[in-house]
PDB file of C-alpha atoms in Angstrom:
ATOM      1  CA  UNK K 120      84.460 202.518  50.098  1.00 42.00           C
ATOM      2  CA  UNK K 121      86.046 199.705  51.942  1.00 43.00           C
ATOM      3  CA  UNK K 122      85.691 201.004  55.465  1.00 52.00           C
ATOM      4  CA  UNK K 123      83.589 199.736  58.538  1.00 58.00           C
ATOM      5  CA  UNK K 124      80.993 201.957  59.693  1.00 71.00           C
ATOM      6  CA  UNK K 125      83.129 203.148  62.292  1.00 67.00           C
ATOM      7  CA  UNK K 126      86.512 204.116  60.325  1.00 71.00           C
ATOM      8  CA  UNK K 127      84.683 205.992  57.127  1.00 86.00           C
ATOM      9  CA  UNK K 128      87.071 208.329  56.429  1.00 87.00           C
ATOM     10  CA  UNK K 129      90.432 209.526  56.879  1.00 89.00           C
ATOM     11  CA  UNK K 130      90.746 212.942  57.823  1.00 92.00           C
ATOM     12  CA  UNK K 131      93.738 214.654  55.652  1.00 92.00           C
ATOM     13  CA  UNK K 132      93.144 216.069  52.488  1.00 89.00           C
ATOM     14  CA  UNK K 133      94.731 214.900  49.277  1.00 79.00           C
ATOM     15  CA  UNK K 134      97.597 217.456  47.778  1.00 69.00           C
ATOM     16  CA  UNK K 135      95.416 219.724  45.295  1.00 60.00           C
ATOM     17  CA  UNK K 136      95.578 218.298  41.273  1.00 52.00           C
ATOM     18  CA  UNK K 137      95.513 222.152  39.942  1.00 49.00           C
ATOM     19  CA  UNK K 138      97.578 225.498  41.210  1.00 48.00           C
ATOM     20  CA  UNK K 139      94.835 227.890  41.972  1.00 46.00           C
ATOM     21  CA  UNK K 140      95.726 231.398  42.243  1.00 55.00           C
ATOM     22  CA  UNK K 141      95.002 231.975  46.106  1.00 58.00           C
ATOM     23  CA  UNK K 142      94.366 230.284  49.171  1.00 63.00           C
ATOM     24  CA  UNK K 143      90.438 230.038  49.295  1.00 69.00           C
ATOM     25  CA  UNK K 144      90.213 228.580  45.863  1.00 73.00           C
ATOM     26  CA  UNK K 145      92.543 226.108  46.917  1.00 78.00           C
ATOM     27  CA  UNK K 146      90.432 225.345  50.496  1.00 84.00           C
ATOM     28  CA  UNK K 147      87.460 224.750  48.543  1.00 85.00           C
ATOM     29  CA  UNK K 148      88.838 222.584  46.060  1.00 87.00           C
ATOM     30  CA  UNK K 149      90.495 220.200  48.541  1.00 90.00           C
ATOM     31  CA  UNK K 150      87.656 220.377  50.931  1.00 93.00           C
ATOM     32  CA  UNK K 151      85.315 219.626  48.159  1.00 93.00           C
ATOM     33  CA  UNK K 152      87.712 216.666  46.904  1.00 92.00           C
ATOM     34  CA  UNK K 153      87.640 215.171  50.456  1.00 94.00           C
ATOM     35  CA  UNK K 154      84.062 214.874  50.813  1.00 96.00           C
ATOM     36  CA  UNK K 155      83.460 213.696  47.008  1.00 94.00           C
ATOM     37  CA  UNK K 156      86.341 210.761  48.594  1.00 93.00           C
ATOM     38  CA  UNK K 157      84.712 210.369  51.796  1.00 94.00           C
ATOM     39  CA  UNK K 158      81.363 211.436  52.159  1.00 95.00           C
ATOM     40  CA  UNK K 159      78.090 209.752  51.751  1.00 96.00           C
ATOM     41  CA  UNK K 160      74.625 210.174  51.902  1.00 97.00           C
ATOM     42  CA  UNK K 161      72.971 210.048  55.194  1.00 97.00           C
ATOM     43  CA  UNK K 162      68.815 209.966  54.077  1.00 96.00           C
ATOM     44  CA  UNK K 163      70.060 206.293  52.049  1.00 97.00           C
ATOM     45  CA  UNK K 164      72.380 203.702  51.948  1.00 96.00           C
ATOM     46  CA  UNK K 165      74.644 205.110  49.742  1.00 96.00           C
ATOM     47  CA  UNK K 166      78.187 205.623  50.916  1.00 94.00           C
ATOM     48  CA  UNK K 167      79.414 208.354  48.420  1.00 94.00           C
ATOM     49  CA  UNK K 168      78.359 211.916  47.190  1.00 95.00           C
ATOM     50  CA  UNK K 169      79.186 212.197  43.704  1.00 94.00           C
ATOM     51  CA  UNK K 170      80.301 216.218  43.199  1.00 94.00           C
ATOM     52  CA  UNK K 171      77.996 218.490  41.021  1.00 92.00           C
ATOM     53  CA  UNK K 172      79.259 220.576  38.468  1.00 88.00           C
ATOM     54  CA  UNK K 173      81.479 223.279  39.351  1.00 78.00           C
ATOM     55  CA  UNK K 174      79.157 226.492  40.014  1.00 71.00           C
ATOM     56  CA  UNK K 175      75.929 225.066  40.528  1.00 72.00           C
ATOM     57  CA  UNK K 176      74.060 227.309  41.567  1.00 71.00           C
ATOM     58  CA  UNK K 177      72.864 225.955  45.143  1.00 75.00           C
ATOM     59  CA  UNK K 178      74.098 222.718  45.765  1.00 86.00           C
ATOM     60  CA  UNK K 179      77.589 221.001  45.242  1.00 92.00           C
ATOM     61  CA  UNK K 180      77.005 217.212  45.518  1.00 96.00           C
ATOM     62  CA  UNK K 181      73.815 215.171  44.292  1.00 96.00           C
ATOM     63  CA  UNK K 182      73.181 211.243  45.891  1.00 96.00           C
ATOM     64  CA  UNK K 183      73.101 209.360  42.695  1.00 95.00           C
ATOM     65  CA  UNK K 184      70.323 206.995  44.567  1.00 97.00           C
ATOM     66  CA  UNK K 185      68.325 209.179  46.180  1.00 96.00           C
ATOM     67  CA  UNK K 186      68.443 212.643  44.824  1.00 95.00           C
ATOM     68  CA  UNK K 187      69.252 214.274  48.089  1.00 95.00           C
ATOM     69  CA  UNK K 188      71.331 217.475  47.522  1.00 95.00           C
ATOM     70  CA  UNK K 189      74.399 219.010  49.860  1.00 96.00           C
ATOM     71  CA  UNK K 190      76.338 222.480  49.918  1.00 94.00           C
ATOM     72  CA  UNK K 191      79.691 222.062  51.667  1.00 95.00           C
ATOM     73  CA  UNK K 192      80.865 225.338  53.337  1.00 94.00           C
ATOM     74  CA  UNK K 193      84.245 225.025  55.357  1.00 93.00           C
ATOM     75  CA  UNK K 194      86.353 226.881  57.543  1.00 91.00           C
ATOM     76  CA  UNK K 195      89.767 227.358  58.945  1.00 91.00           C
ATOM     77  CA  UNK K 196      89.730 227.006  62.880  1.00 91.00           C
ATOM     78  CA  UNK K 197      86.826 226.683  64.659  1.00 91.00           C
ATOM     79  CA  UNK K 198      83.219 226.559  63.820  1.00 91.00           C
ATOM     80  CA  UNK K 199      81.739 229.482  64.832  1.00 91.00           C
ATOM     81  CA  UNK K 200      77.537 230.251  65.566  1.00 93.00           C
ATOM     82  CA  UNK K 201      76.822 231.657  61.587  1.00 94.00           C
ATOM     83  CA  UNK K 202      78.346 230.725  58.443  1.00 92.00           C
ATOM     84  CA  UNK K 203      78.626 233.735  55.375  1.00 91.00           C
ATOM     85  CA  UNK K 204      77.019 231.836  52.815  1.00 89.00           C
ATOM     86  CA  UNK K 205      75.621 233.550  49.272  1.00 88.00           C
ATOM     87  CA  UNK K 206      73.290 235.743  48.165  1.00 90.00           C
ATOM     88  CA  UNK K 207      70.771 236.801  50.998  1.00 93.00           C
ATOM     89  CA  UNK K 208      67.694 236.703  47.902  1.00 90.00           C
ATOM     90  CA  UNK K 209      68.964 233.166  46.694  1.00 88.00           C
ATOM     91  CA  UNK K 210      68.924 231.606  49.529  1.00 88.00           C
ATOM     92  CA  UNK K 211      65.572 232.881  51.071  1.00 88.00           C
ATOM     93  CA  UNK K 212      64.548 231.649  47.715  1.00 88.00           C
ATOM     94  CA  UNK K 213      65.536 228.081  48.081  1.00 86.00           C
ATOM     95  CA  UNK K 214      63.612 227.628  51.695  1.00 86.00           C
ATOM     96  CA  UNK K 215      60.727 226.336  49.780  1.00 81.00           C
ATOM     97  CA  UNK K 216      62.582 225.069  46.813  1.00 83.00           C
ATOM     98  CA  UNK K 217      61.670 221.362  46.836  1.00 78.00           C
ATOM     99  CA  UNK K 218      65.650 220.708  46.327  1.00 81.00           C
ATOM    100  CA  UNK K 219      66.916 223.222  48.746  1.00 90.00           C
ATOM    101  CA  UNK K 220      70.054 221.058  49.651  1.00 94.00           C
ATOM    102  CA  UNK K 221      71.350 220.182  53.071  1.00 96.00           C
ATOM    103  CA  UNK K 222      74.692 221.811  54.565  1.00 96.00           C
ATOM    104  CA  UNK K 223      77.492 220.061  55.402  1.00 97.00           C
ATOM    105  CA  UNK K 224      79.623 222.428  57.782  1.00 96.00           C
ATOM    106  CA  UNK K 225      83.606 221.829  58.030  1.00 96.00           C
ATOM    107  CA  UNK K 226      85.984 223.190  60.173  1.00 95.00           C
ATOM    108  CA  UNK K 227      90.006 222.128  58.935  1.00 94.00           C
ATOM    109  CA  UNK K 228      93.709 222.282  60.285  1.00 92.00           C
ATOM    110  CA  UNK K 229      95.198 224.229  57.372  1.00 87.00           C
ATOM    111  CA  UNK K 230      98.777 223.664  58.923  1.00 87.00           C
ATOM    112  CA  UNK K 231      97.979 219.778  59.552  1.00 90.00           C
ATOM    113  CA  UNK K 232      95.633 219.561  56.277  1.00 89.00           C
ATOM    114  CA  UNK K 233      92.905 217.575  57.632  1.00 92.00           C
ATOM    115  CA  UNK K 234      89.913 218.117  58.607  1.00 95.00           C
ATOM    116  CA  UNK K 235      88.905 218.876  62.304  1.00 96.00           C
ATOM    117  CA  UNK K 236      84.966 218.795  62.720  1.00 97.00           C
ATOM    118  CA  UNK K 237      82.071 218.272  60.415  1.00 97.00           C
ATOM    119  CA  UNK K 238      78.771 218.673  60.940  1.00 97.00           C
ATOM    120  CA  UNK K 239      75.316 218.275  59.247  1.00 98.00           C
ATOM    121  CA  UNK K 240      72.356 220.886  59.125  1.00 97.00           C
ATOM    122  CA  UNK K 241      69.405 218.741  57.119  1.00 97.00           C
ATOM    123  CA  UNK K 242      67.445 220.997  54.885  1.00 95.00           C
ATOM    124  CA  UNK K 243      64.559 220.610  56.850  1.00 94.00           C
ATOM    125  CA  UNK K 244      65.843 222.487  59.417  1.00 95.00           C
ATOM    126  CA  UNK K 245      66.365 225.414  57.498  1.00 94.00           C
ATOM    127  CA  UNK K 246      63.568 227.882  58.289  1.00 91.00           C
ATOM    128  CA  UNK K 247      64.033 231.997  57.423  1.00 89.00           C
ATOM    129  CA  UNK K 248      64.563 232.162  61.060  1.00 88.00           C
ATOM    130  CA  UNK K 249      68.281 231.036  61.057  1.00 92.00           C
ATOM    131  CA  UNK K 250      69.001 233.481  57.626  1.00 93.00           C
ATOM    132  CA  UNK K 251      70.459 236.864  58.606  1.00 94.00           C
ATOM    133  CA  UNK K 252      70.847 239.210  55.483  1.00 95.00           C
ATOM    134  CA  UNK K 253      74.121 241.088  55.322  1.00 94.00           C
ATOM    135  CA  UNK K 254      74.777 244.665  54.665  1.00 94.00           C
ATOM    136  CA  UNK K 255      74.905 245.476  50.834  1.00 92.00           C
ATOM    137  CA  UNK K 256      77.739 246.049  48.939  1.00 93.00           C
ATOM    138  CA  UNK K 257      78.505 249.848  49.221  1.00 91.00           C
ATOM    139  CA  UNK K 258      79.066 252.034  45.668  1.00 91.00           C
ATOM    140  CA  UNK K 259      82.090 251.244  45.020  1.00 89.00           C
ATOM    141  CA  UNK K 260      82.461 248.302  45.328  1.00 89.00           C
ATOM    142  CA  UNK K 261      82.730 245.581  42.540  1.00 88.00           C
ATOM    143  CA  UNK K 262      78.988 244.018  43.115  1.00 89.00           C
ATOM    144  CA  UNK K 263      77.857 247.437  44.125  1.00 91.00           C
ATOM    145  CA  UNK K 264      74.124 246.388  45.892  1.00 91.00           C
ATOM    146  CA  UNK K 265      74.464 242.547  46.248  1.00 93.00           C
ATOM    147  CA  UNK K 266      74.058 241.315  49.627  1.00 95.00           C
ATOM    148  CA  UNK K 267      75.141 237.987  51.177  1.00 92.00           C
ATOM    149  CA  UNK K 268      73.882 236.019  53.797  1.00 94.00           C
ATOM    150  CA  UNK K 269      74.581 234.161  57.475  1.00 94.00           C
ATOM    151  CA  UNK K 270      73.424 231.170  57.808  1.00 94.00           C
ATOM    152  CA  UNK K 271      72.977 231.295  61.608  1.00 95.00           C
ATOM    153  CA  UNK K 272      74.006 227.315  62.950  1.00 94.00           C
ATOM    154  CA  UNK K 273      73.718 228.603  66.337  1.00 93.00           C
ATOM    155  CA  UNK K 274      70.354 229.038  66.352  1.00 92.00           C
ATOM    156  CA  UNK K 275      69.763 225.437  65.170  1.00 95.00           C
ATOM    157  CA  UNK K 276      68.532 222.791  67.392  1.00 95.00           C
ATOM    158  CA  UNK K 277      71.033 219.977  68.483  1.00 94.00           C
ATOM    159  CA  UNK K 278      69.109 218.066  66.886  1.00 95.00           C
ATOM    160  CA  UNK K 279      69.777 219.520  63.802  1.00 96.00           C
ATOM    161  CA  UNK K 280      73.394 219.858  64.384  1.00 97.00           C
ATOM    162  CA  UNK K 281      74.368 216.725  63.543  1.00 97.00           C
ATOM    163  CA  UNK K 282      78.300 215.535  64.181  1.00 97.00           C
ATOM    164  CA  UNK K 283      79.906 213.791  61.476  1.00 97.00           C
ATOM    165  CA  UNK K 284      82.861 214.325  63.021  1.00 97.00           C
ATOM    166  CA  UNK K 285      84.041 216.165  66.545  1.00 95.00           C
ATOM    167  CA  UNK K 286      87.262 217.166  67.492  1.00 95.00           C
ATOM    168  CA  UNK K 287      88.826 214.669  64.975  1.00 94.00           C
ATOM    169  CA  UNK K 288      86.919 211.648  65.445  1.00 95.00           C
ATOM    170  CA  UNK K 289      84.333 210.342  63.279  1.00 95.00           C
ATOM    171  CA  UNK K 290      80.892 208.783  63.958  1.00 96.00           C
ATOM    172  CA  UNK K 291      79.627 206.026  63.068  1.00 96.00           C
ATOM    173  CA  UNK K 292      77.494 206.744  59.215  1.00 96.00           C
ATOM    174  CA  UNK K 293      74.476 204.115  61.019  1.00 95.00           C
ATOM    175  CA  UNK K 294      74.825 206.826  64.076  1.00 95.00           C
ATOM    176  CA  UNK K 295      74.810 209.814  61.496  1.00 97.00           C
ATOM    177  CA  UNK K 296      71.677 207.952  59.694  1.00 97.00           C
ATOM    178  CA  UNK K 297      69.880 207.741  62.803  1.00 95.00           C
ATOM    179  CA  UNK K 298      69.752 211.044  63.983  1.00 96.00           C
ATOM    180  CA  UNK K 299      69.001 212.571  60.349  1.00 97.00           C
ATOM    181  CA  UNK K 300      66.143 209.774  60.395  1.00 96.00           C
ATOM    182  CA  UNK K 301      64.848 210.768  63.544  1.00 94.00           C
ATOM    183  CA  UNK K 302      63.885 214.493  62.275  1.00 95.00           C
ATOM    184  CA  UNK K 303      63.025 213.876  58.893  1.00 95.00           C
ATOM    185  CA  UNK K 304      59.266 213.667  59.908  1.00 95.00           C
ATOM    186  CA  UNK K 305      59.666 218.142  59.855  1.00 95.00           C
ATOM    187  CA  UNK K 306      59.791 217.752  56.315  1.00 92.00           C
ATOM    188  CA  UNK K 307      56.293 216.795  56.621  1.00 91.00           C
ATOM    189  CA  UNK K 308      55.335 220.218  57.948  1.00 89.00           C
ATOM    190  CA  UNK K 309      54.864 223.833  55.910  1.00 86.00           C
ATOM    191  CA  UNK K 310      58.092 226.454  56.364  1.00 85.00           C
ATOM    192  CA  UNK K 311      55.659 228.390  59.052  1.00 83.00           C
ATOM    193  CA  UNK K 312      54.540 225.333  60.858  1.00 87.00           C
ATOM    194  CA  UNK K 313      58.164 224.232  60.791  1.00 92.00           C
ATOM    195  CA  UNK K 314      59.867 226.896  62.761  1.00 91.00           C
ATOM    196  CA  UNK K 315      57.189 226.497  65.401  1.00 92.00           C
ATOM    197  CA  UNK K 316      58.018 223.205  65.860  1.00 95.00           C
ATOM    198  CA  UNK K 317      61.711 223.783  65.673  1.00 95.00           C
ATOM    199  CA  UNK K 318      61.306 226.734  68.459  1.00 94.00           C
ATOM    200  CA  UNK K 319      60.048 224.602  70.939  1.00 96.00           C
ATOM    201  CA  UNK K 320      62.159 221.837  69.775  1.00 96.00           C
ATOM    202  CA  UNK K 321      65.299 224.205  70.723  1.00 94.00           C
ATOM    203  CA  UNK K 322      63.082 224.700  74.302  1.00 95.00           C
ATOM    204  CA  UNK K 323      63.474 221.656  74.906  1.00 96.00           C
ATOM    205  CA  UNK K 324      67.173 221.047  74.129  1.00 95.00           C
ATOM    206  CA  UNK K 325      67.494 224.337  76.805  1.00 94.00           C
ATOM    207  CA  UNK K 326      66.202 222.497  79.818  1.00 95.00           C
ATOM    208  CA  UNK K 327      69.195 220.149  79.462  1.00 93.00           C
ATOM    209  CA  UNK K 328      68.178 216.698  80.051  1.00 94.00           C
ATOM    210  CA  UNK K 329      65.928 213.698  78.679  1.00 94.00           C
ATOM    211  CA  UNK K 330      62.516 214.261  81.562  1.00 96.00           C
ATOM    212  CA  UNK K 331      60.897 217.530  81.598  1.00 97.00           C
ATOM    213  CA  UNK K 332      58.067 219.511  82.799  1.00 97.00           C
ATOM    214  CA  UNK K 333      56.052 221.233  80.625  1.00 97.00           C
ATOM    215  CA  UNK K 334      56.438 224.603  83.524  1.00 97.00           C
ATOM    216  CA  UNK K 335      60.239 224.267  82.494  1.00 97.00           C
ATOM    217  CA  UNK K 336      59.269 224.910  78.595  1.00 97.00           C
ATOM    218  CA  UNK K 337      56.613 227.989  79.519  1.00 96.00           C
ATOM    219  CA  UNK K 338      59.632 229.229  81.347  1.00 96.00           C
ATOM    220  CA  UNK K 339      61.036 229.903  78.143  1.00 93.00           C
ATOM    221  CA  UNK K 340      57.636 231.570  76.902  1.00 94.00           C
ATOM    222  CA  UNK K 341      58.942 235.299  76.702  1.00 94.00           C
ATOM    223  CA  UNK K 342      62.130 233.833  74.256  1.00 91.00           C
ATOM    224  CA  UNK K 343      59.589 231.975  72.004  1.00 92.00           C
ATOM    225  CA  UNK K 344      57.601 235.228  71.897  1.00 92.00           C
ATOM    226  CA  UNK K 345      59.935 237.312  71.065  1.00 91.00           C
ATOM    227  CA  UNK K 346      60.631 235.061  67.859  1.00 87.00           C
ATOM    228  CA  UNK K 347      56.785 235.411  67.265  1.00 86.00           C
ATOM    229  CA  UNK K 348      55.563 238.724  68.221  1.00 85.00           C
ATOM    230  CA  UNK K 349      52.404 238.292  66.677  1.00 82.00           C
ATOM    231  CA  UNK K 350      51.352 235.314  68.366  1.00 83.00           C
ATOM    232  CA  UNK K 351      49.174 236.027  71.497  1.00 82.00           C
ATOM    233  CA  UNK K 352      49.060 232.745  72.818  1.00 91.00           C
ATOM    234  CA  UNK K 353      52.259 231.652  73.243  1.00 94.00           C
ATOM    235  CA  UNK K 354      51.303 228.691  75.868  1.00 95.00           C
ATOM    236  CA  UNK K 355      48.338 226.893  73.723  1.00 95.00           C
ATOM    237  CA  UNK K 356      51.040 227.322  70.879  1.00 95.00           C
ATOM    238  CA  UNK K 357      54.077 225.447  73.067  1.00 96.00           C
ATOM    239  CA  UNK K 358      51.170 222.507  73.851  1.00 96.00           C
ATOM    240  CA  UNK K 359      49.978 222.583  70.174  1.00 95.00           C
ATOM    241  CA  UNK K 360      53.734 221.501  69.323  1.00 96.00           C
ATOM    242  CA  UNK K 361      54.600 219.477  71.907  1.00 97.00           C
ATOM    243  CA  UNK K 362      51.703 217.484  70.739  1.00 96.00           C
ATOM    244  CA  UNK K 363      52.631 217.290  67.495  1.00 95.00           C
ATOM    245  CA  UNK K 364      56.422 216.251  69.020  1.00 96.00           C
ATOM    246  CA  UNK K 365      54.653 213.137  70.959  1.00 96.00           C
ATOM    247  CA  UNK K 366      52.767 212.002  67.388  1.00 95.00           C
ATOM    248  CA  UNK K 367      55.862 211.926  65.738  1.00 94.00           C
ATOM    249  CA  UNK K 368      57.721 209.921  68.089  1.00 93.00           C
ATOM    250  CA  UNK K 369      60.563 212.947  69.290  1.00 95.00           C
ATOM    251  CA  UNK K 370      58.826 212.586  72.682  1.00 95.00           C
ATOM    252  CA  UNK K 371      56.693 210.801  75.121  1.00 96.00           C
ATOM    253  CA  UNK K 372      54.088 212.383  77.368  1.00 95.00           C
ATOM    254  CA  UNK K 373      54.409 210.612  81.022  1.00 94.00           C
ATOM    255  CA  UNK K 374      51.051 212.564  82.388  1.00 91.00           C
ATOM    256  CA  UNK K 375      50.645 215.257  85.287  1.00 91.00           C
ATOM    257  CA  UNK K 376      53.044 217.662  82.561  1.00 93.00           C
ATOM    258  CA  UNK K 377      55.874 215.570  82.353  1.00 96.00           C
ATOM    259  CA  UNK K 378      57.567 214.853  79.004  1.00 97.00           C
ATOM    260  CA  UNK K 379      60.656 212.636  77.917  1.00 96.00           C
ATOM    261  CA  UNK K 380      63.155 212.809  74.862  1.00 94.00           C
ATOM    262  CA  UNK K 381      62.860 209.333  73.230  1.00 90.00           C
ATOM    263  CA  UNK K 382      65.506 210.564  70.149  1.00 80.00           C
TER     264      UNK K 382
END
């Protein structure tokens, strides 16, 4: 693309080729032109994402090297903690889909046309946890019955969050790489196994720094059991995954229950 690591991109968006008939076609056409310009694949080396055809019917870009697939869903103003995405059946469909594609999340100045923040939920952090159905399309409506979805980024771990760009600064792609590359050992685990993993993941983000105690994750014991009401033993579970954690390299045990972030 001839740009460093650090200066990938620039950050306004082209003037549209076609006159669409209303804003949001226009949005997604110039948002999707900017990362088909810009982006690039952060599970390889490859430093563009060529576009899939238009109305694919889950994913819009494809890495010609590795196969990886992305859906790009952007927004004027701020990012908020869910993003309306498509049907609520589709998408609990793709969860185990074996090319369930990864979401690139954009937030763009309209007035300034450029964009503002991008981030990057990998697939495998996609569980049915973070999917809230919406209500159905009443009667009368067009699509009478069909009901969308939220994807719910809030509920993510930072970990799985990962900045492309913040407030208008990129970071560097080998950055980007690296924290996609530090997770990517969850796509290892089955869809139920996964959101354990990714609860206690998320109780560890909530004590708020690097050393912790495993007493400071049981503190958070009636939260993870209200995500699994049928699990009786909530505490073997939290070890269980913090084990699991440790083998995988996210952590390091330090003895007498202390644990350490090492990604």
């Amino acid at each position: 693309m001839g740009q460093d690591d650090n200066h990938w991109c620039e950050l306004g968006f082209a003037e549209p080729a076609v006159v669409f008939k209303g804003p949001t076609q226009t949005a997604r056409s110039v948002t999707e032109a900017w990362v088909a310009l810009h982006g690039f694949c952060p599970n390889c080396p490859a430093d563009r994402l060529p576009p899939l055809p238009n109305n694919s019917p889950v994913a819009d870009f494809r890495c010609g090297a590795c196969g990886e697939e992305y859906e790009l869903k952007a927004k004027r103003g701020r990012l908020g903690p869910s993003i309306p995405d498509g049907a609520f059946g589709t998408m609990t469909a793709r969860l185990t889909a074996a090319n369930n594609p990864s979401l690139f999340a954009m937030s763009y100045d309209r007035a300034a046309a450029r964009v503002t923040d991008l981030i990057l939920v990998p697939s495998h952090f996609f569980t049915p946890q973070i999917i809230a159905a919406r209500k159905p399309l009443g009667p009368h409506a067009r699509r009478a019955g069909w009901q969308g979805c939220n994807i719910l980024i809030g509920q993510v771990p930072a970990s799985g969050r990962i900045r492309l760009i913040h407030a208008g600064v990129p970071a560097p792609r080998a950055e980007v790489r690296a924290a996609w590359t530090a997770t990517r050992f969850l796509r290892d685990e089955g869809l139920k196994a996964r959101g354990w993993l990714l609860a206690v993941m998320g109780a560890v983000e909530a004590v708020g720094r690097p050393e912790f105690t495993l007493a400071e994750v049981y503190a958070q014991e009636a939260r993870l059991a209200a995500l699994y009401p049928g699990n009786n033993n909530v505490r073997p579970k939290i070890r269980q995954q913090l084990q699991v954690l440790r083998d995988r390299g996210w952590l390091a045990f330090d003895g007498r229950g202390r644990y350490r972030r090492t990604l």
